[in-house]
Tab-separated table of C-alpha atoms and ligand atoms in Angstrom:
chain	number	residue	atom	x	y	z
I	1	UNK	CA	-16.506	21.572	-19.294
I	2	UNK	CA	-14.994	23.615	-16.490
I	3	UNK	CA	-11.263	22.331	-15.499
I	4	UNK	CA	-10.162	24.027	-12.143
I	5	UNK	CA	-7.173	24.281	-10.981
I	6	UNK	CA	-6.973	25.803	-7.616
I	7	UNK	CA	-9.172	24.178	-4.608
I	8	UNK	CA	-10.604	27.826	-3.441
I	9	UNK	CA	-12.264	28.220	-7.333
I	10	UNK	CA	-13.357	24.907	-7.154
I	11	UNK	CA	-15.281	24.869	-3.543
I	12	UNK	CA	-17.041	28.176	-4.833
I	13	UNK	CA	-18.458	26.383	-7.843
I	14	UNK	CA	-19.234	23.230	-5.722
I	15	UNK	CA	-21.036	25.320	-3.361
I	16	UNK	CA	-23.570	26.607	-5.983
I	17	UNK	CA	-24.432	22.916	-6.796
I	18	UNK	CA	-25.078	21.992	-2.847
I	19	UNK	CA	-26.839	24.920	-2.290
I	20	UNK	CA	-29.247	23.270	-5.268
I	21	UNK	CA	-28.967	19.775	-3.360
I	22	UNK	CA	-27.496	18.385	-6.660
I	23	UNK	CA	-25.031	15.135	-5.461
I	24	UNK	CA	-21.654	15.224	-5.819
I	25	UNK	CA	-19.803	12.204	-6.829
I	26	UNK	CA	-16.155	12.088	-7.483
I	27	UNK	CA	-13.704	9.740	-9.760
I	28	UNK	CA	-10.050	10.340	-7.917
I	29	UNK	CA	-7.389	9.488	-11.223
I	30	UNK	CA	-3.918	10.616	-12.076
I	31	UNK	CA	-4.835	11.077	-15.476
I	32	UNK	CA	-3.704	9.554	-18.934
I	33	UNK	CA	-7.393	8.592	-18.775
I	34	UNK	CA	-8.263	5.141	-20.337
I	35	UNK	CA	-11.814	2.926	-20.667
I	36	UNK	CA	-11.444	2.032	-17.189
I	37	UNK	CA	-11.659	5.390	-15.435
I	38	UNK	CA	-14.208	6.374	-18.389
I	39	UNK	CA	-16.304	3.203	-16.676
I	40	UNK	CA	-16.492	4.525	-12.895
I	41	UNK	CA	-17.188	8.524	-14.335
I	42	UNK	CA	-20.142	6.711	-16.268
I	43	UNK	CA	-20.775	4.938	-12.929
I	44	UNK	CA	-20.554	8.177	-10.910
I	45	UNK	CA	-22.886	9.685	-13.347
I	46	UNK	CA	-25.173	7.145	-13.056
I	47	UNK	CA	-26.262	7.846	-9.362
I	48	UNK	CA	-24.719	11.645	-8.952
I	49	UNK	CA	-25.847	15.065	-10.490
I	50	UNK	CA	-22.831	16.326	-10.777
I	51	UNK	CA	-18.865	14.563	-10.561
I	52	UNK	CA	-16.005	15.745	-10.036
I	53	UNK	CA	-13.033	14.069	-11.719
I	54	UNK	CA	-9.790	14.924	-10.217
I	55	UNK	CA	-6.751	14.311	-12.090
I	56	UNK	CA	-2.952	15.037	-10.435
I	57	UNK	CA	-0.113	12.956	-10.655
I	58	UNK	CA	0.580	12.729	-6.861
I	59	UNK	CA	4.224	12.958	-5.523
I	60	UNK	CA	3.692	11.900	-2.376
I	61	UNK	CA	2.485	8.166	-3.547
I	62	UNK	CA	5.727	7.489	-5.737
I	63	UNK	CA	8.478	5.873	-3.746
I	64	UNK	CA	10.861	5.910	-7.027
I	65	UNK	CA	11.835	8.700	-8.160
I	66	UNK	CA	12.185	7.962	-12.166
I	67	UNK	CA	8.595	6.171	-12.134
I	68	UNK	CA	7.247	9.777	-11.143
I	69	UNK	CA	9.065	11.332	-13.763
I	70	UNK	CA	7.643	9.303	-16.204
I	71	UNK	CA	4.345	9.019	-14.958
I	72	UNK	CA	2.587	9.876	-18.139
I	73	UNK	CA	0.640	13.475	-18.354
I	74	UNK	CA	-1.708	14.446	-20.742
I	75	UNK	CA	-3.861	16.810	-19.471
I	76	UNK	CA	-5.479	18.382	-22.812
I	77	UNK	CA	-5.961	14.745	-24.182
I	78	UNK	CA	-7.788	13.714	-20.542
I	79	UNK	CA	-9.716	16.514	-20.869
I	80	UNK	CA	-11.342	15.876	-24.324
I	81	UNK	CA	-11.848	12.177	-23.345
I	82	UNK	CA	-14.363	13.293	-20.606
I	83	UNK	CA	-16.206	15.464	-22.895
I	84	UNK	CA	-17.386	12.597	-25.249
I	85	UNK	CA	-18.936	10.923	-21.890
I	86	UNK	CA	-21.023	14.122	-20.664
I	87	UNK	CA	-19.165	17.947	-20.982
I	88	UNK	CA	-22.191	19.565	-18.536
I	89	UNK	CA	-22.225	16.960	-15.530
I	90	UNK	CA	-18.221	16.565	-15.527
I	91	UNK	CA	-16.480	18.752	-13.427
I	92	UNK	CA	-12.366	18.462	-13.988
I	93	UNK	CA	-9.903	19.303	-10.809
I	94	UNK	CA	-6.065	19.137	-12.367
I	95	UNK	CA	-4.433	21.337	-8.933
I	96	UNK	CA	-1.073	21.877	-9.466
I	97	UNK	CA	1.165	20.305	-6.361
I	98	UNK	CA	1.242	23.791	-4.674
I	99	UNK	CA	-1.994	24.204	-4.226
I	100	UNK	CA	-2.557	20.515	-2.470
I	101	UNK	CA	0.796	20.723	-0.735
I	102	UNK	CA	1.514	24.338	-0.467
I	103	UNK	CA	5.017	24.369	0.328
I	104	UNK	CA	4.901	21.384	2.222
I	105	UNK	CA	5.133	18.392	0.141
I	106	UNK	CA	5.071	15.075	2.546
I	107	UNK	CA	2.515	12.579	3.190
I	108	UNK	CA	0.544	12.594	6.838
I	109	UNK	CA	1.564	8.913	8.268
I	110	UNK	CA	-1.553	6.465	8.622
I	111	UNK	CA	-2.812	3.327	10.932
I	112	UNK	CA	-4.871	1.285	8.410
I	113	UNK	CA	-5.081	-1.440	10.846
I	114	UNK	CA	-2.326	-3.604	9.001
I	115	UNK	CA	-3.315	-3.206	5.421
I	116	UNK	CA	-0.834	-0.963	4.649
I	117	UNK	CA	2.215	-3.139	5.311
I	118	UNK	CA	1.087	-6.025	2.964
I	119	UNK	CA	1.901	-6.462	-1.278
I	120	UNK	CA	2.199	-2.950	-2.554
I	121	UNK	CA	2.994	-1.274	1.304
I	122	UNK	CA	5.804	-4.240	1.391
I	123	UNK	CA	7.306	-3.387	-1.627
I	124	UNK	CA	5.942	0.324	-2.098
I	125	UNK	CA	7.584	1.999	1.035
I	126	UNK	CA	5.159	5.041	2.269
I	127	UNK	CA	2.754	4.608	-0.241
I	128	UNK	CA	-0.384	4.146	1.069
I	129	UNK	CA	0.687	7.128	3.356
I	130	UNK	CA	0.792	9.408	0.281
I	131	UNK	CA	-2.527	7.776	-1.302
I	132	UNK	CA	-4.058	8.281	2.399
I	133	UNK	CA	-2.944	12.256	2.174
I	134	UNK	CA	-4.071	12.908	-1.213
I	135	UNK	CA	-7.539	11.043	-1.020
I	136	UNK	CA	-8.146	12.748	2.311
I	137	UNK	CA	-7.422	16.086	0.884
I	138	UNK	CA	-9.550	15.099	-2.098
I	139	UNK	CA	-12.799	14.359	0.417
I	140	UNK	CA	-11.763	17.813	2.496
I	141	UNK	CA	-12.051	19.813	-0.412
I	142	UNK	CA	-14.764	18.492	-2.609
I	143	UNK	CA	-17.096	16.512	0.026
I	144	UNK	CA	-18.118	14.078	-2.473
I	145	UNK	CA	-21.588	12.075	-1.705
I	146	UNK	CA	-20.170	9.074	-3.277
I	147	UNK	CA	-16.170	8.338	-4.544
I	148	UNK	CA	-15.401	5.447	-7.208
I	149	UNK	CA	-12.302	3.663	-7.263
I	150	UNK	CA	-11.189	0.728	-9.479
I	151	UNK	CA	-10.512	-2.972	-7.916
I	152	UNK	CA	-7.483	-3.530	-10.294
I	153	UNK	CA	-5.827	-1.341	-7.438
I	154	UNK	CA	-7.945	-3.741	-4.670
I	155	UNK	CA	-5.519	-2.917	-1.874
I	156	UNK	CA	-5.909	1.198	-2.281
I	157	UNK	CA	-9.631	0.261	-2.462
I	158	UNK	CA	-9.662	-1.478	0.998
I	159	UNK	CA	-7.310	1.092	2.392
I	160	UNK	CA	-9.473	4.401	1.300
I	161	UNK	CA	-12.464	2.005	3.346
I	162	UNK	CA	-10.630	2.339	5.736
I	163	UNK	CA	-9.548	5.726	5.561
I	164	UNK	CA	-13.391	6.855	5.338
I	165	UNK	CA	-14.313	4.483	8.461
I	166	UNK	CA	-11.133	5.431	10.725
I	167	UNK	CA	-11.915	9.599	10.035
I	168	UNK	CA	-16.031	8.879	9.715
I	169	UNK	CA	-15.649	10.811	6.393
I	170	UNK	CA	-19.204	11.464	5.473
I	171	UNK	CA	-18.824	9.457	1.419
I	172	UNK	CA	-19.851	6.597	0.429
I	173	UNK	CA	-16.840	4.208	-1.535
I	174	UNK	CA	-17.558	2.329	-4.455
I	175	UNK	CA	-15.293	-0.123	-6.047
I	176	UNK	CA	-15.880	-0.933	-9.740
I	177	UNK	CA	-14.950	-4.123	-11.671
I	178	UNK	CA	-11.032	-4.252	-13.334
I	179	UNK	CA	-11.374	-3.209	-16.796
I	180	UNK	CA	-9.572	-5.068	-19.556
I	181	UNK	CA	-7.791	-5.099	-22.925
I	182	UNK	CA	-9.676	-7.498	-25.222
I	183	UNK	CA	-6.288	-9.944	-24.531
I	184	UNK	CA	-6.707	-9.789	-20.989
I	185	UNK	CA	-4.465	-7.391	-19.823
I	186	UNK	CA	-5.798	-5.051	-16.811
I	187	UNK	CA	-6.593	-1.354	-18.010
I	188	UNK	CA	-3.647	1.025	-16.317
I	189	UNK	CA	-2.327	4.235	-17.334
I	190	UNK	CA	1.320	2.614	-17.655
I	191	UNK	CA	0.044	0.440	-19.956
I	192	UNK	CA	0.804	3.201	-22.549
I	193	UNK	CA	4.726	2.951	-21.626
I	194	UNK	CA	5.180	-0.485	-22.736
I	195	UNK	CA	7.267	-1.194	-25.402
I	196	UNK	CA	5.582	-3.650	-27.916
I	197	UNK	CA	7.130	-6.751	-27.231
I	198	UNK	CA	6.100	-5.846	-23.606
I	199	UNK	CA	2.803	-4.949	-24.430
I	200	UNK	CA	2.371	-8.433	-26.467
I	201	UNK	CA	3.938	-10.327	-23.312
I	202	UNK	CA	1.803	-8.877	-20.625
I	203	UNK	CA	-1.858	-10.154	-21.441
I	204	UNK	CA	0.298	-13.864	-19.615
I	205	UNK	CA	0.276	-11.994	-16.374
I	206	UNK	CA	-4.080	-12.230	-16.320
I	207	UNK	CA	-3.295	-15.773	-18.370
I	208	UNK	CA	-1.654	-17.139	-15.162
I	209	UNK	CA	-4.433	-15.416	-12.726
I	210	UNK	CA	-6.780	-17.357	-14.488
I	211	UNK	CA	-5.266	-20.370	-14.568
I	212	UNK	CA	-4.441	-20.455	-10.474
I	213	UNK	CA	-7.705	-19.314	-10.068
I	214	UNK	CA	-8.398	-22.668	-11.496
I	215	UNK	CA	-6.052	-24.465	-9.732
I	216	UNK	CA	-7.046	-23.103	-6.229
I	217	UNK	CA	-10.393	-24.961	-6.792
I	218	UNK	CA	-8.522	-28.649	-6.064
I	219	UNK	CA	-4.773	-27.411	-4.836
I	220	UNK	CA	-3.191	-26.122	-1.568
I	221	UNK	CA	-2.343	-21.668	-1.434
I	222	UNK	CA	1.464	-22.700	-1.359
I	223	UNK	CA	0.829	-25.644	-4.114
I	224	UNK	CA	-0.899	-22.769	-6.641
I	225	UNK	CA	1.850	-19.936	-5.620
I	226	UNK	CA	4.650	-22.587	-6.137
I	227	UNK	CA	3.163	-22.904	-9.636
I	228	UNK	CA	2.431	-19.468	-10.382
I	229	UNK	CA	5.931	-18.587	-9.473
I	230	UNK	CA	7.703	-21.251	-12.026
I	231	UNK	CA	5.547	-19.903	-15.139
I	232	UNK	CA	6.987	-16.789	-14.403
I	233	UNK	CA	10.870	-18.063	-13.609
I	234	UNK	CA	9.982	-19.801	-17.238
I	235	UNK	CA	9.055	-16.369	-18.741
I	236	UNK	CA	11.775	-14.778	-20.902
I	237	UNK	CA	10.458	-10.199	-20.742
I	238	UNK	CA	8.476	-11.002	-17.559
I	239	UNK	CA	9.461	-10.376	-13.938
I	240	UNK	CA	7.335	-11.544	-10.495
I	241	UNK	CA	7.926	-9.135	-7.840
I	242	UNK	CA	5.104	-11.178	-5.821
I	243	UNK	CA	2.054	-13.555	-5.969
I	244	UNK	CA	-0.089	-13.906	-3.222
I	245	UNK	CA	-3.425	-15.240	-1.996
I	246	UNK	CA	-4.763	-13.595	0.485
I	247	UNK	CA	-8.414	-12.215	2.291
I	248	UNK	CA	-10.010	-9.744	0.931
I	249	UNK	CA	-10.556	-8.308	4.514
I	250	UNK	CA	-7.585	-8.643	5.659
I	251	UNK	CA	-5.191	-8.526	3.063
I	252	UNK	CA	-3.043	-11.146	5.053
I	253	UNK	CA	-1.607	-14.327	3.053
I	254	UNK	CA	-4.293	-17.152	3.839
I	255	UNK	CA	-2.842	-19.638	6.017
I	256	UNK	CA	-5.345	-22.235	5.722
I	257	UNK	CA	-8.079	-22.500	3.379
I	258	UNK	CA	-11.798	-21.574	4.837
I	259	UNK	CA	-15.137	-21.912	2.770
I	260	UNK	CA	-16.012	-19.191	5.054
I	261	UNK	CA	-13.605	-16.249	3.609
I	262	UNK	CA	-13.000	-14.808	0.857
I	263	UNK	CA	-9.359	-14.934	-0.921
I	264	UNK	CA	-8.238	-12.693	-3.886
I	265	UNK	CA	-4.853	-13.576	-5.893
I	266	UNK	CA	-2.729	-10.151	-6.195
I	267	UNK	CA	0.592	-10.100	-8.321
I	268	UNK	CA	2.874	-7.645	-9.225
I	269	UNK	CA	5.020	-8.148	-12.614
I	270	UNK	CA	7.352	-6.064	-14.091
I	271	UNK	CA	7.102	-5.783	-18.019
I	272	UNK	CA	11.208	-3.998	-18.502
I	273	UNK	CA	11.286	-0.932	-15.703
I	274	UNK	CA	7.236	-0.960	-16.036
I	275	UNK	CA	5.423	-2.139	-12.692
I	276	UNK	CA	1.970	-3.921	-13.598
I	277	UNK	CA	-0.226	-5.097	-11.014
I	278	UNK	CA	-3.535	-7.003	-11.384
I	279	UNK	CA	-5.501	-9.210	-9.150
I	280	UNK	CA	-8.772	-12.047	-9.638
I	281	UNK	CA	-11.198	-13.142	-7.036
I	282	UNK	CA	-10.836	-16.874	-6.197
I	283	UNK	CA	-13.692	-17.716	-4.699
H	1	PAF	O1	-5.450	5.056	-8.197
H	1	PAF	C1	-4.946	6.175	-8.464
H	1	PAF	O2	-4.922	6.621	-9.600
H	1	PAF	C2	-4.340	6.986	-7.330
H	1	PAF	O3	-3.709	6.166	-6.410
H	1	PAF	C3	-5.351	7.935	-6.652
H	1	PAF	C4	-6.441	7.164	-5.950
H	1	PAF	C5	-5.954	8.870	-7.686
H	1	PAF	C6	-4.643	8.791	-5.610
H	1	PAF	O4	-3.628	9.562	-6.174
């Protein structure tokens, strides 16, 4: 499996592949690779020749400091997980931040229309500014065909439609289906931080998705969020930063309910100093 790690190397050996009209796909991670980014490279694979799986832990897109730090890295482990899915048709990028920044490391600023200031922009300040930069720079460099992105992070996955619609970037965006724990708990690369106790409380977080899925059938948005909120004030390790039922278009708290759109419940929990977000379709 060839791992590159400078975008000029890279390009060269895509080149070869267009030139042979092979597609390109491309799985975007920042590594500590679990099932669920194993599921969209299978995916990618699937309807690509070739796919390109980047993996960089990108500064830009952390607006804390000490979560970046401890972002988990594990290149060399990453690396031998993609070769047990295909080690010919998987193509690793792992840049270092010079060669996507150069010396310059700060995020372009971004109109997505709105759907950067809701959930994670509210509480993540510039982040969807740095995920905008990176992905960009990721579609610049590679020119994917196709680009696979996980709906456990639904409100990246609505923003990088946008992104590719606003610039006309010529890929097409796939989201795949949130991949779980067998308790429940939503696939994510932190998930590896969590201290046991932690790690046996979290699977509640999907629990109580469930449930106000549920209760959204028969109850009012504020009734189920009033709910939602007490099971957490209730819960001794876990924290609600926010619940919220909103449209999956766009991404704005539903006012009133309407057979005619669709709503998604996001929340964002933290587990001790770990952030976990998940989300469930409601209708
Ligand atoms: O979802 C992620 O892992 C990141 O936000 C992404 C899309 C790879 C950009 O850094």
């Amino acid at each position: 499996m060839e791992v590159y790690t400078e975008k000029d190397k890279l390009r060269k050996a895509l080149n070869v592949f267009k030139l042979k009209k092979n597609s390109i796909g491309m799985v975007p991670t920042m590594g500590a690779l679990h099932e669920g980014h194993l599921q969209l490279v299978i995916k990618a694979l699937e309807n690509n020749d070739k796919v390109v799986v980047s993996i960089f832990v990108n500064p830009t897109q952390f607006n804390n400091k000490e979560d970046l730090v401890k972002y988990p890295r594990t290149l060399e482990k990453d690396v031998a997980l993609l070769k047990t899915v295909d080690k010919d048709a998987i193509i690793v990028y792992a840049p270092t931040v010079e060669d996507i920044y150069e010396s310059n490391t700060i995020a372009e600023k971004f109109d997505f229309d709105g759907l950067e200031f809701e959930m994670e922009g509210a509480f993540r300040d510039g982040h969807f500014d740095g995920v905008g930069t990176i992905v960009k720079r990721f579609f610049e460099i590679v020119k994917p065909d196709d680009a696979y992105f996980g709906e456990k992070d639904f409100q990246q996955l609505q923003i990088i439609k946008k992104l590719v619609e606003k610039y006309k970037l010529p890929v097409k965006i796939t989201g795949c289906k949130i991949h779980r724990e067998s308790n429940g708990l939503a696939m994510s690369s932190r998930n590896t931080r969590l201290k046991p106790e932690y790690k046996d409380a979290a699977p509640f977080i999907y629990k109580t998705l469930k449930a106000a899925k549920i209760k959204f059938g028969t109850k009012s948005a504020n009734k189920v969020t009033e709910w939602v909120e007490n099971q957490f004030k209730n819960h001794d390790l876990l924290e609600l930063e926010y619940f919220k039922i909103a449209d999956i278009k766009t991404l704005k708290p539903i006012t009133r309910k309407s057979s005619k759109k669709m709503y998604r419940a996001f929340v964002a929990v933290y587990a001790d100093d770990i952030r976990l977000i998940d989300n469930i379709a409601l209708n």
